[in-house]
Amino acid sequence: MYTTGTAFLEALQEAGVSYIFANLGSDHPAIIESLARARQVNKELPTVITCPHEFAALSAAHGYAQVTGEPQAVMVHVECGTQNLGGAIHNASRSRVPVFIFAGASPYTQEGELTGSRNEFIHWIQDVPDQRGIVRGYTKYDNEIRSGTNVKQLVFRALQIAKSDPPGPVYLMGPREVMEEKAEPVVLDKELWEPISSGAIAPRPLQELAEALATAESPLIVTSYLGRNKEAVSELVRLSETLAVPVIESIPHQMNFPHEHPMHCGSEWNTPGQNELLAEADLVLVIDSDVPWIPMKNKPAAEATIYYMDIDPLKEDMPLWYIPSRKFLKVDSCTALKQINHYMAEHHGLLDAAAIEKRWDRFAKIHDQQWIEKHRKEQAETDIITPEYLTACVREAIDEETIVLNEGITNYGAISNHIGVNVPGSYYGSGAGSLGWNGGAAVGMKLAKPEKTIVSLTGDGSYLFSVPSTVHWMSQRYNAPFLTVIYNNSGWKAPKMSTLGVHPEGVAKQTEGFWVNFDPEADLAKIAEAAGGAHPIDVKERTALKEALKEALQVVRNGKSVVLNVRIPHVYDNEDYTKEKGKYEMEAES
């Protein structure tokens, strides 16, 4: 029997969806029966990835879309499964990742009137007034499938919206009776459901911006996620080299600009002090960045001219957001940069060769000096494994066929500044604020790019948030091995630092009462071993780190996940490495 459920699955296949990350429930009999029938007759449908937790399912779809740009499907169980998506849907929304989410719904008949009518007590308990409302604040589109006659149109429309700039998650739901309904096959023309075309700069603002860049004495570019389009990276490099414009990455969650390039002048996280380059710039071009700076800590000069280019320049989903920009341009960054570069090539007379050469010499020296300072931090004379040293060791161990994930939280800045990535598509952060993205995302990226080595750098808190038991079960079952490196400081350092930022000399500091430590410590690596056969490695001594990384990468490349649990200074020691060293020596003696 050809049902709405059959047509729904066909629509996903025809639209180009490769995987369904599924946590199935009592509302999915039509889906399960259609999948079983398809398998029986060798009918091609998206591959189902069974996910024991919904957060990991959506994080995997998130990671897949980050490296491919293609939305995958996530299937969850009514409103309970929808709620279990939790922070993962916040992450997909805030990082503008296209994802298709489908949830069943409680049956709307209860006496056997239709196929799929209520036959379990849970169908009353899980019937809620506004299931779609649970995620409406995080989706671009939500709807209910009410008939099999137009289910393919609804799926194609949802995916069209998900992929159109700014991309994001979409949500459909369907009750059992509708999904069991007999339907007639329909064939749609995929080309008629393509996402909207990318935006470009209108001629007058293009001229204004290009001439302002060309005549500025001290221009600066700030970006966070321009590298979502790999081609945009080369266009940014071209513009930077043409005008000798330095680039700063603010909370980067893509590889936006080669770290070895002389015009790369570092990245920033929750930087407590003023960035001198930002303060002295007379023109700041912000490209694809939600938080280019934190005004109460670090901002441009009041007289600086700011231009803002972004796929989402108004941040309509953020109630409080503004920067003093002269122009807000809703554009695709790659398209816009091509326009600017073409304008510069056609109006070469605007460029001051002597000024450009002088800027190049200056910022190249700043870049070199920054590298010297980074190297000093990495090689600090101590037996303790610092975040900088750990990141440097990872940098030395990986190659250009590696994708690095960064969910280091309080070590985010250390990782982004010391990982030294230079290849577009080689580095990702979640781009959002709900911890735990790293695990599922690593599985999704490995499924999307099986030829790559996936290395996830995470704090111990964000590792636990990722539902590692589910993640590593998925990794083993679906042959998606990856390396997790835990920056283990035995607690949540972020709440402590936030408290000190507001109450620097408060009672919490005086009494060390932050309620953030994880003592006694869990055996984090063995969680993954027990759940998914991952290879556990614990490292407490600096001298053992490089060899442990070498072993870990070899095991991963041979097809088995590894969790490398590395002890860094305790959350309560706050970079007091002398105190930490003494603690370790006492532990060793005992």
Coordinates of C-alpha atoms in Angstrom, one line a residue:
M1 CA 0.0 0.0 0.0
Y2 CA 1.3 3.4 -1.0
T3 CA 0.8 5.8 2.0
T4 CA 1.6 9.3 3.0
G5 CA 4.5 7.8 4.9
T6 CA 5.8 6.2 1.7
A7 CA 5.4 9.5 -0.2
F8 CA 7.1 11.4 2.6
L9 CA 10.2 9.1 2.5
E10 CA 10.3 9.3 -1.3
A11 CA 10.2 13.1 -1.1
L12 CA 13.3 13.1 1.2
Q13 CA 15.1 10.8 -1.3
E14 CA 14.2 12.9 -4.3
A15 CA 15.2 16.1 -2.6
G16 CA 18.7 14.8 -2.0
V17 CA 18.6 13.8 1.7
S18 CA 21.2 11.1 2.4
Y19 CA 20.5 10.3 6.0
I20 CA 17.6 10.2 8.5
F21 CA 19.0 10.5 12.0
A22 CA 16.1 8.8 13.8
N23 CA 14.8 8.2 17.3
L24 CA 11.5 6.4 16.5
G25 CA 8.4 6.0 18.6
S26 CA 4.8 4.9 18.7
D27 CA 3.9 7.6 16.2
H28 CA 6.0 6.2 13.4
P29 CA 4.4 2.9 12.3
A30 CA 3.7 4.2 8.8
I31 CA 7.3 5.3 8.4
I32 CA 8.7 2.0 9.8
E33 CA 6.4 -0.1 7.6
S34 CA 7.4 1.9 4.5
L35 CA 11.1 1.6 5.3
A36 CA 10.7 -2.2 5.7
R37 CA 8.8 -2.5 2.4
A38 CA 11.4 -0.5 0.6
R39 CA 14.2 -2.7 1.9
Q40 CA 12.3 -5.8 0.9
V41 CA 12.2 -4.6 -2.8
N42 CA 15.6 -2.9 -2.8
K43 CA 14.0 0.6 -3.2
E44 CA 16.5 3.4 -2.5
L45 CA 15.6 5.7 0.4
P46 CA 17.8 7.8 2.8
T47 CA 19.9 5.7 5.1
V48 CA 18.5 5.5 8.6
I49 CA 20.9 6.2 11.5
T50 CA 19.4 5.0 14.8
C51 CA 20.1 7.5 17.5
P52 CA 19.4 6.6 21.1
H53 CA 19.2 10.3 22.0
E54 CA 17.6 13.1 20.1
F55 CA 20.3 15.7 21.0
A56 CA 23.0 13.6 19.4
A57 CA 20.7 13.0 16.4
L58 CA 20.3 16.7 15.6
S59 CA 24.0 17.4 16.4
A60 CA 25.0 14.8 13.8
A61 CA 22.7 16.4 11.2
H62 CA 24.2 19.8 12.2
G63 CA 27.7 18.5 11.7
Y64 CA 26.8 16.9 8.3
A65 CA 25.3 20.1 7.1
Q66 CA 28.3 22.2 8.2
V67 CA 30.7 20.4 6.0
T68 CA 28.4 19.8 3.0
G69 CA 25.8 22.6 3.1
E70 CA 23.2 19.9 2.6
P71 CA 20.3 19.5 5.1
Q72 CA 19.7 16.0 6.5
A73 CA 16.5 14.7 8.2
V74 CA 16.0 14.2 11.9
M75 CA 13.1 12.1 13.0
V76 CA 11.8 12.3 16.6
H77 CA 8.8 11.1 18.7
V78 CA 6.0 13.6 19.2
E79 CA 6.4 16.4 21.8
C80 CA 8.7 14.4 24.1
G81 CA 11.2 13.7 21.3
T82 CA 10.9 17.3 20.2
Q83 CA 11.7 18.6 23.6
N84 CA 14.7 16.2 23.8
L85 CA 16.2 18.0 20.9
G86 CA 16.9 20.6 23.6
G87 CA 19.8 22.9 23.0
A88 CA 20.7 21.2 19.7
I89 CA 17.9 23.1 17.9
H90 CA 19.2 26.3 19.5
N91 CA 22.6 25.4 18.0
A92 CA 21.2 24.7 14.5
S93 CA 19.2 27.9 14.5
R94 CA 21.9 30.2 15.8
S95 CA 24.6 28.7 13.6
R96 CA 22.3 28.9 10.6
V97 CA 22.5 25.3 9.6
P98 CA 19.9 23.8 7.4
V99 CA 18.2 20.8 9.0
F100 CA 14.9 19.0 8.3
I101 CA 13.1 17.8 11.5
F102 CA 10.0 15.6 11.4
A103 CA 8.0 14.6 14.5
G104 CA 5.0 12.4 14.7
A105 CA 1.9 13.5 16.6
S106 CA -0.6 11.8 18.8
P107 CA -3.5 10.3 16.8
Y108 CA -6.6 12.4 16.6
T109 CA -9.1 9.5 16.7
Q110 CA -9.6 7.1 19.6
E111 CA -12.2 4.5 18.6
G112 CA -10.6 2.9 15.6
E113 CA -12.3 5.2 13.1
L114 CA -9.1 5.4 11.0
T115 CA -6.0 3.3 10.6
G116 CA -3.5 4.5 13.2
S117 CA -6.2 5.4 15.8
R118 CA -5.2 5.6 19.5
N119 CA -4.3 2.2 20.9
E120 CA -1.8 3.0 23.6
F121 CA -2.2 5.0 26.8
I122 CA 0.7 7.3 25.8
H123 CA -1.4 8.7 23.0
W124 CA -3.4 10.7 25.5
I125 CA -0.5 11.7 27.7
Q126 CA 1.6 13.0 24.7
D127 CA -1.3 15.0 23.1
V128 CA -0.4 18.7 23.8
P129 CA -2.0 21.9 22.6
D130 CA 0.8 23.3 20.6
Q131 CA 3.5 20.8 19.7
R132 CA 5.0 23.0 17.0
G133 CA 5.2 25.9 19.4
I134 CA 7.9 24.0 21.3
V135 CA 10.4 24.8 18.6
R136 CA 8.8 27.7 16.8
G137 CA 11.3 30.2 18.2
Y138 CA 14.2 28.3 16.6
T139 CA 12.8 27.2 13.2
K140 CA 12.4 29.1 9.9
Y141 CA 9.2 27.2 9.1
D142 CA 6.8 24.8 10.9
N143 CA 3.8 23.0 9.6
E144 CA 1.6 19.9 10.0
I145 CA 1.0 17.3 7.3
R146 CA -2.8 17.0 7.0
S147 CA -3.0 15.0 3.8
G148 CA -1.0 12.6 1.6
T149 CA -2.0 14.5 -1.5
N150 CA 0.5 17.3 -1.0
V151 CA 3.1 15.8 1.4
K152 CA 5.9 16.0 -1.2
Q153 CA 5.2 19.6 -1.8
L154 CA 5.4 20.3 1.9
V155 CA 8.7 18.5 2.2
F156 CA 10.2 20.2 -0.8
R157 CA 9.0 23.6 0.4
A158 CA 10.4 23.0 3.9
L159 CA 13.8 22.1 2.4
Q160 CA 13.7 25.1 0.1
I161 CA 13.2 27.3 3.1
A162 CA 15.9 25.5 5.2
K163 CA 18.5 26.0 2.5
S164 CA 17.7 29.6 1.6
D165 CA 19.8 32.3 3.2
P166 CA 19.9 32.7 6.1
P167 CA 19.6 28.9 6.3
G168 CA 18.2 27.1 9.4
P169 CA 16.1 24.3 10.8
V170 CA 12.5 23.5 9.7
Y171 CA 9.9 21.4 11.4
L172 CA 7.1 19.2 10.1
M173 CA 4.8 17.0 12.2
G174 CA 2.2 14.4 11.1
P175 CA -0.4 12.4 13.1
R176 CA -0.5 8.6 12.7
E177 CA -3.8 8.6 10.8
V178 CA -2.5 11.0 8.1
M179 CA 0.8 9.1 7.7
E180 CA -1.2 5.8 7.3
E181 CA -3.6 7.4 4.7
K182 CA -3.6 5.9 1.2
A183 CA -1.9 8.3 -1.3
E184 CA -1.3 8.6 -5.0
P185 CA 2.3 8.8 -6.3
V186 CA 3.4 12.3 -7.3
V187 CA 6.6 13.3 -9.1
L188 CA 7.9 16.8 -8.6
D189 CA 10.5 18.7 -10.6
K190 CA 13.3 19.4 -8.1
E191 CA 14.6 22.3 -10.1
L192 CA 11.4 24.2 -9.3
W193 CA 12.2 24.0 -5.5
E194 CA 15.7 25.4 -5.4
P195 CA 16.7 27.8 -2.6
I196 CA 16.6 31.5 -3.4
S197 CA 19.7 32.9 -5.1
S198 CA 22.4 34.5 -3.2
G199 CA 22.3 38.3 -2.5
A200 CA 24.7 40.8 -4.0
I201 CA 25.6 44.5 -3.2
A202 CA 23.6 47.1 -5.2
P203 CA 25.8 49.3 -7.4
R204 CA 25.7 52.5 -5.3
P205 CA 26.6 50.8 -1.9
L206 CA 29.3 48.8 -3.7
Q207 CA 31.0 51.9 -5.0
E208 CA 30.7 53.6 -1.6
L209 CA 32.2 50.6 0.3
A210 CA 34.9 49.9 -2.2
E211 CA 36.1 53.5 -2.3
A212 CA 36.0 53.7 1.5
L213 CA 38.2 50.6 1.8
A214 CA 40.6 51.9 -0.8
T215 CA 41.1 55.3 0.8
A216 CA 41.1 54.3 4.5
E217 CA 44.4 54.7 6.3
S218 CA 43.9 51.9 8.7
P219 CA 41.2 49.5 7.5
L220 CA 40.4 46.2 9.4
I221 CA 38.2 43.2 8.6
V222 CA 36.4 41.2 11.3
T223 CA 34.7 37.9 10.6
S224 CA 33.3 34.8 12.3
Y225 CA 31.7 32.5 9.8
L226 CA 32.6 33.7 6.3
G227 CA 34.3 30.3 5.7
R228 CA 30.9 28.5 5.6
N229 CA 31.5 29.0 1.9
K230 CA 35.0 27.7 1.2
E231 CA 35.2 29.9 -2.0
A232 CA 34.7 33.0 0.1
V233 CA 38.0 32.4 1.9
S234 CA 40.1 32.9 -1.3
E235 CA 38.1 36.0 -2.1
L236 CA 38.8 37.4 1.4
V237 CA 42.5 36.6 1.0
R238 CA 42.5 38.4 -2.4
L239 CA 41.0 41.5 -0.9
S240 CA 43.3 41.5 2.1
E241 CA 46.3 41.2 -0.2
T242 CA 45.2 43.8 -2.6
L243 CA 44.8 46.5 0.1
A244 CA 47.0 45.0 2.9
V245 CA 44.0 44.8 5.2
P246 CA 44.5 42.8 8.4
V247 CA 41.9 40.2 9.4
I248 CA 40.7 39.4 13.0
E249 CA 38.4 36.5 13.7
S250 CA 35.9 37.0 16.4
I251 CA 34.7 33.8 18.0
P252 CA 35.4 31.9 14.7
H253 CA 33.4 28.8 14.1
Q254 CA 34.7 28.3 10.5
M255 CA 38.1 28.4 9.0
N256 CA 37.8 31.9 7.6
F257 CA 41.4 33.0 6.8
P258 CA 44.7 31.1 6.7
H259 CA 46.4 31.4 10.1
E260 CA 49.9 31.5 8.5
H261 CA 49.0 34.4 6.2
P262 CA 50.8 37.6 7.1
M263 CA 47.5 39.6 7.4
H264 CA 46.0 37.2 9.9
C265 CA 46.1 39.1 13.2
G266 CA 44.6 36.6 15.6
S267 CA 41.2 35.6 17.0
E268 CA 39.2 36.7 20.0
W269 CA 36.8 35.0 22.4
N270 CA 35.6 36.7 25.6
T271 CA 38.7 39.0 25.5
P272 CA 38.9 41.1 28.6
G273 CA 41.0 43.9 27.2
Q274 CA 40.9 46.3 24.2
N275 CA 42.3 45.0 20.9
E276 CA 44.7 47.7 19.7
L277 CA 44.1 47.0 16.0
L278 CA 40.4 47.4 16.5
A279 CA 40.8 50.6 18.5
E280 CA 43.0 52.3 15.9
A281 CA 41.1 51.3 12.8
D282 CA 39.5 54.1 10.9
L283 CA 37.3 51.7 8.9
V284 CA 36.0 48.3 10.1
L285 CA 34.4 45.9 7.6
V286 CA 32.4 43.3 9.5
I287 CA 31.6 40.2 7.4
D288 CA 29.4 37.4 8.7
S289 CA 29.7 37.9 12.4
D290 CA 27.1 37.9 15.1
V291 CA 29.4 39.3 17.8
P292 CA 32.3 41.1 16.2
W293 CA 33.3 42.6 19.5
I294 CA 32.0 42.9 23.1
P295 CA 31.4 46.7 23.6
M296 CA 31.9 46.9 27.4
K297 CA 35.3 45.3 27.0
N298 CA 36.6 45.9 23.4
K299 CA 35.2 48.0 20.6
P300 CA 36.2 50.3 17.7
A301 CA 36.9 54.0 18.2
A302 CA 33.9 56.2 18.2
E303 CA 35.0 58.0 15.0
A304 CA 35.6 54.8 13.1
T305 CA 33.4 54.1 10.1
I306 CA 31.8 50.6 10.2
Y307 CA 30.3 48.6 7.3
Y308 CA 28.4 45.4 8.0
M309 CA 27.9 42.6 5.5
D310 CA 26.0 39.5 6.5
I311 CA 23.5 36.9 5.4
D312 CA 21.5 38.0 8.4
P313 CA 22.4 41.7 9.1
L314 CA 19.4 42.6 11.3
K315 CA 19.6 39.6 13.6
E316 CA 15.8 39.7 13.9
D317 CA 15.8 36.7 16.2
M318 CA 18.0 38.5 18.7
P319 CA 15.9 40.9 20.7
L320 CA 18.9 43.0 21.8
W321 CA 21.5 43.5 19.0
Y322 CA 23.0 46.6 17.4
I323 CA 26.3 48.0 16.2
P324 CA 26.9 51.5 14.9
S325 CA 27.3 50.6 11.2
R326 CA 27.1 53.1 8.4
K327 CA 25.5 50.5 6.1
F328 CA 23.9 47.1 6.7
L329 CA 24.2 44.9 3.6
K330 CA 22.2 41.7 3.3
V331 CA 24.5 39.7 1.0
D332 CA 26.2 36.4 0.4
S333 CA 29.8 37.2 1.5
C334 CA 31.4 35.3 -1.3
T335 CA 29.3 37.1 -4.0
A336 CA 29.9 40.5 -2.3
L337 CA 33.7 39.9 -2.0
K338 CA 33.9 39.0 -5.7
Q339 CA 32.1 42.3 -6.5
I340 CA 34.5 44.3 -4.3
N341 CA 37.6 42.6 -5.8
H342 CA 36.3 43.1 -9.3
Y343 CA 35.7 46.8 -8.5
M344 CA 39.2 47.2 -7.1
A345 CA 40.7 45.6 -10.3
E346 CA 38.8 48.0 -12.5
H347 CA 39.6 51.1 -10.4
H348 CA 43.2 50.4 -9.7
G349 CA 43.9 54.1 -9.7
L350 CA 42.2 54.4 -6.3
L351 CA 44.9 52.4 -4.6
D352 CA 47.9 54.1 -2.9
A353 CA 50.7 51.7 -3.5
A354 CA 53.0 53.3 -0.9
A355 CA 50.4 53.2 1.8
I356 CA 49.5 49.6 1.0
E357 CA 53.2 48.5 1.2
K358 CA 53.6 50.3 4.5
R359 CA 50.6 48.6 6.0
W360 CA 51.7 45.2 4.7
D361 CA 55.1 45.6 6.4
R362 CA 53.5 46.6 9.6
F363 CA 50.9 43.9 9.9
A364 CA 53.2 41.2 8.7
K365 CA 55.5 42.1 11.7
I366 CA 52.5 42.1 14.0
H367 CA 51.6 38.6 12.7
D368 CA 55.1 37.4 13.3
Q369 CA 55.2 38.8 16.8
Q370 CA 51.9 37.2 17.6
W371 CA 53.3 33.9 16.5
I372 CA 56.4 34.4 18.7
E373 CA 54.2 35.1 21.7
K374 CA 52.0 32.0 21.0
H375 CA 55.2 29.9 20.7
R376 CA 56.4 31.2 24.1
K377 CA 53.1 30.2 25.7
E378 CA 53.2 26.8 24.1
Q379 CA 56.8 26.1 25.4
A380 CA 56.3 27.6 28.9
E381 CA 58.7 26.0 31.4
T382 CA 56.4 23.8 33.4
D383 CA 55.5 20.2 33.9
I384 CA 51.8 21.1 33.6
I385 CA 49.9 20.5 30.4
T386 CA 48.6 24.0 29.5
P387 CA 45.8 24.4 27.0
E388 CA 48.2 26.2 24.7
Y389 CA 50.7 23.3 24.8
L390 CA 48.0 20.7 24.3
T391 CA 46.7 22.6 21.3
A392 CA 50.2 22.9 19.8
C393 CA 50.7 19.2 20.2
V394 CA 47.5 18.5 18.4
R395 CA 48.5 21.0 15.6
E396 CA 51.8 19.1 15.2
A397 CA 50.1 15.7 15.1
I398 CA 47.3 16.4 12.5
D399 CA 47.6 16.9 8.7
E400 CA 45.7 18.8 6.1
E401 CA 43.2 15.9 5.7
T402 CA 41.9 16.6 9.2
I403 CA 38.8 18.4 10.3
V404 CA 39.0 20.0 13.8
L405 CA 36.0 20.7 16.0
N406 CA 36.4 23.2 18.8
E407 CA 34.0 23.1 21.8
G408 CA 36.7 24.0 24.3
I409 CA 34.5 26.8 25.9
T410 CA 36.9 28.6 28.3
N411 CA 39.7 27.2 26.2
Y412 CA 38.0 28.2 23.0
G413 CA 40.4 31.1 22.5
A414 CA 43.5 29.1 23.2
I415 CA 42.4 26.5 20.7
S416 CA 41.4 28.9 17.9
N417 CA 44.6 30.9 18.3
H418 CA 47.0 27.9 18.5
I419 CA 45.5 25.3 16.2
G420 CA 46.9 27.0 13.1
V421 CA 44.5 25.9 10.5
N422 CA 45.0 27.0 6.9
V423 CA 42.7 24.9 4.7
P424 CA 39.1 26.0 4.1
G425 CA 36.7 23.5 5.7
S426 CA 39.2 22.2 8.2
Y427 CA 37.9 23.8 11.4
Y428 CA 34.4 24.2 12.9
G429 CA 32.8 25.4 16.1
S430 CA 29.1 25.0 16.9
G431 CA 28.4 28.7 16.3
A432 CA 26.0 28.8 19.2
G433 CA 25.6 28.4 23.0
S434 CA 24.3 25.0 23.9
L435 CA 27.1 22.7 25.0
G436 CA 27.5 19.1 23.7
W437 CA 27.4 19.7 19.9
N438 CA 30.9 18.2 19.5
G439 CA 30.1 14.5 19.8
G440 CA 27.1 14.2 17.4
A441 CA 28.7 16.7 15.0
A442 CA 31.9 14.5 14.8
V443 CA 29.8 11.5 13.8
G444 CA 27.9 13.6 11.2
M445 CA 31.1 15.0 9.7
K446 CA 32.6 11.6 9.5
L447 CA 29.6 10.2 7.6
A448 CA 29.8 13.2 5.3
K449 CA 33.6 13.0 4.8
P450 CA 34.7 9.4 5.4
E451 CA 38.1 10.1 3.9
K452 CA 38.9 12.8 6.6
T453 CA 40.3 12.4 10.1
I454 CA 37.9 14.0 12.6
V455 CA 39.4 15.5 15.7
S456 CA 37.0 16.9 18.4
L457 CA 38.6 19.2 21.0
T458 CA 36.2 19.6 23.9
G459 CA 36.1 20.6 27.6
D460 CA 35.0 17.9 30.1
G461 CA 31.8 19.7 30.7
S462 CA 30.8 19.9 27.0
Y463 CA 31.9 16.3 26.6
L464 CA 29.4 15.2 29.2
F465 CA 26.7 17.4 27.6
S466 CA 27.2 15.6 24.3
V467 CA 25.6 12.3 25.6
P468 CA 28.9 10.4 25.0
S469 CA 27.3 7.0 25.6
T470 CA 24.9 7.6 22.6
V471 CA 27.5 9.3 20.5
H472 CA 30.0 6.5 20.8
W473 CA 27.4 3.8 20.3
M474 CA 26.5 5.5 17.0
S475 CA 30.2 5.9 16.1
Q476 CA 30.8 2.1 16.5
R477 CA 27.6 0.9 14.8
Y478 CA 27.9 3.2 11.8
N479 CA 31.7 3.0 11.3
A480 CA 32.3 6.7 12.0
P481 CA 35.5 6.7 14.1
F482 CA 36.9 10.0 15.4
L483 CA 39.3 11.3 18.1
T484 CA 38.0 13.2 21.1
V485 CA 40.6 15.2 23.0
I486 CA 39.2 16.3 26.4
Y487 CA 40.7 19.5 27.9
N488 CA 39.8 18.2 31.4
N489 CA 39.9 20.8 34.1
S490 CA 37.5 18.8 36.4
G491 CA 34.7 21.3 36.2
W492 CA 32.8 24.1 34.6
K493 CA 35.3 27.0 34.4
A494 CA 32.9 29.3 32.5
P495 CA 30.4 30.0 35.3
K496 CA 33.3 30.8 37.6
M497 CA 34.8 33.2 35.1
S498 CA 31.4 34.8 34.5
T499 CA 30.9 35.3 38.2
L500 CA 34.4 36.9 38.6
G501 CA 33.6 39.1 35.7
V502 CA 30.7 40.7 37.6
H503 CA 32.0 40.2 41.2
P504 CA 35.8 40.2 40.9
E505 CA 36.3 40.5 44.7
G506 CA 33.0 38.9 45.8
V507 CA 32.3 36.3 48.4
A508 CA 32.4 33.6 45.8
K509 CA 36.0 34.4 45.1
Q510 CA 37.0 34.7 48.7
T511 CA 35.4 31.4 49.6
E512 CA 36.0 29.5 46.3
G513 CA 32.2 28.8 46.4
F514 CA 31.3 28.5 42.7
W515 CA 29.6 25.0 42.7
V516 CA 31.3 24.1 39.4
N517 CA 33.9 21.3 40.2
F518 CA 33.5 17.7 39.1
D519 CA 35.3 16.2 42.0
P520 CA 35.4 13.2 42.5
E521 CA 36.2 12.9 38.8
A522 CA 34.4 10.5 36.5
D523 CA 36.4 8.2 34.2
L524 CA 35.4 10.0 31.1
A525 CA 37.3 8.0 28.5
K526 CA 35.8 4.7 29.8
I527 CA 32.2 6.0 29.3
A528 CA 33.0 5.9 25.5
E529 CA 34.7 2.5 25.9
A530 CA 31.8 0.9 27.6
A531 CA 29.1 2.3 25.3
G532 CA 30.9 2.1 22.0
G533 CA 34.2 0.2 22.3
A534 CA 36.2 3.4 22.0
H535 CA 39.9 3.2 22.9
P536 CA 40.5 5.1 26.2
I537 CA 43.7 7.0 26.9
D538 CA 44.4 9.1 30.0
V539 CA 47.2 11.6 30.1
K540 CA 48.4 13.5 33.2
E541 CA 52.0 14.1 32.4
R542 CA 53.4 16.5 29.8
T543 CA 56.0 14.0 28.7
A544 CA 53.4 11.4 27.7
L545 CA 51.2 13.7 25.6
K546 CA 52.9 13.6 22.2
E547 CA 53.2 9.8 22.1
A548 CA 49.6 9.5 23.3
L549 CA 48.4 11.7 20.4
K550 CA 50.4 9.7 17.9
E551 CA 48.9 6.4 19.2
A552 CA 45.4 7.9 19.3
L553 CA 45.5 9.1 15.7
Q554 CA 46.8 5.8 14.5
V555 CA 44.0 3.9 16.2
V556 CA 41.4 6.3 14.7
R557 CA 42.8 5.9 11.2
N558 CA 42.6 2.1 11.7
G559 CA 38.9 2.5 12.2
K560 CA 38.3 2.9 16.0
S561 CA 37.3 5.9 18.0
V562 CA 39.6 7.2 20.7
V563 CA 38.9 9.4 23.7
L564 CA 42.1 11.1 24.9
N565 CA 41.4 12.5 28.4
V566 CA 44.1 15.1 29.2
R567 CA 44.4 16.7 32.6
I568 CA 44.9 20.4 32.4
P569 CA 45.0 22.8 35.4
H570 CA 41.9 22.4 37.7
V571 CA 39.0 24.8 37.4
Y572 CA 39.8 26.2 40.8
D573 CA 43.4 26.9 40.1
N574 CA 42.7 29.4 37.3
E575 CA 46.2 29.3 35.6
D576 CA 48.0 29.0 38.9
Y577 CA 50.3 26.3 37.5
T578 CA 52.6 26.3 40.6
K579 CA 49.8 25.3 42.8
E580 CA 48.6 22.7 40.3
K581 CA 52.1 21.3 40.0
G582 CA 52.3 20.8 43.7
K583 CA 48.9 19.0 43.7
Y584 CA 50.1 16.6 41.0
E585 CA 53.3 15.9 42.9
M586 CA 51.3 15.0 46.0
E587 CA 49.1 12.7 44.0
A588 CA 52.1 11.0 42.5
E589 CA 53.7 10.5 45.9
S590 CA 50.4 9.0 47.3

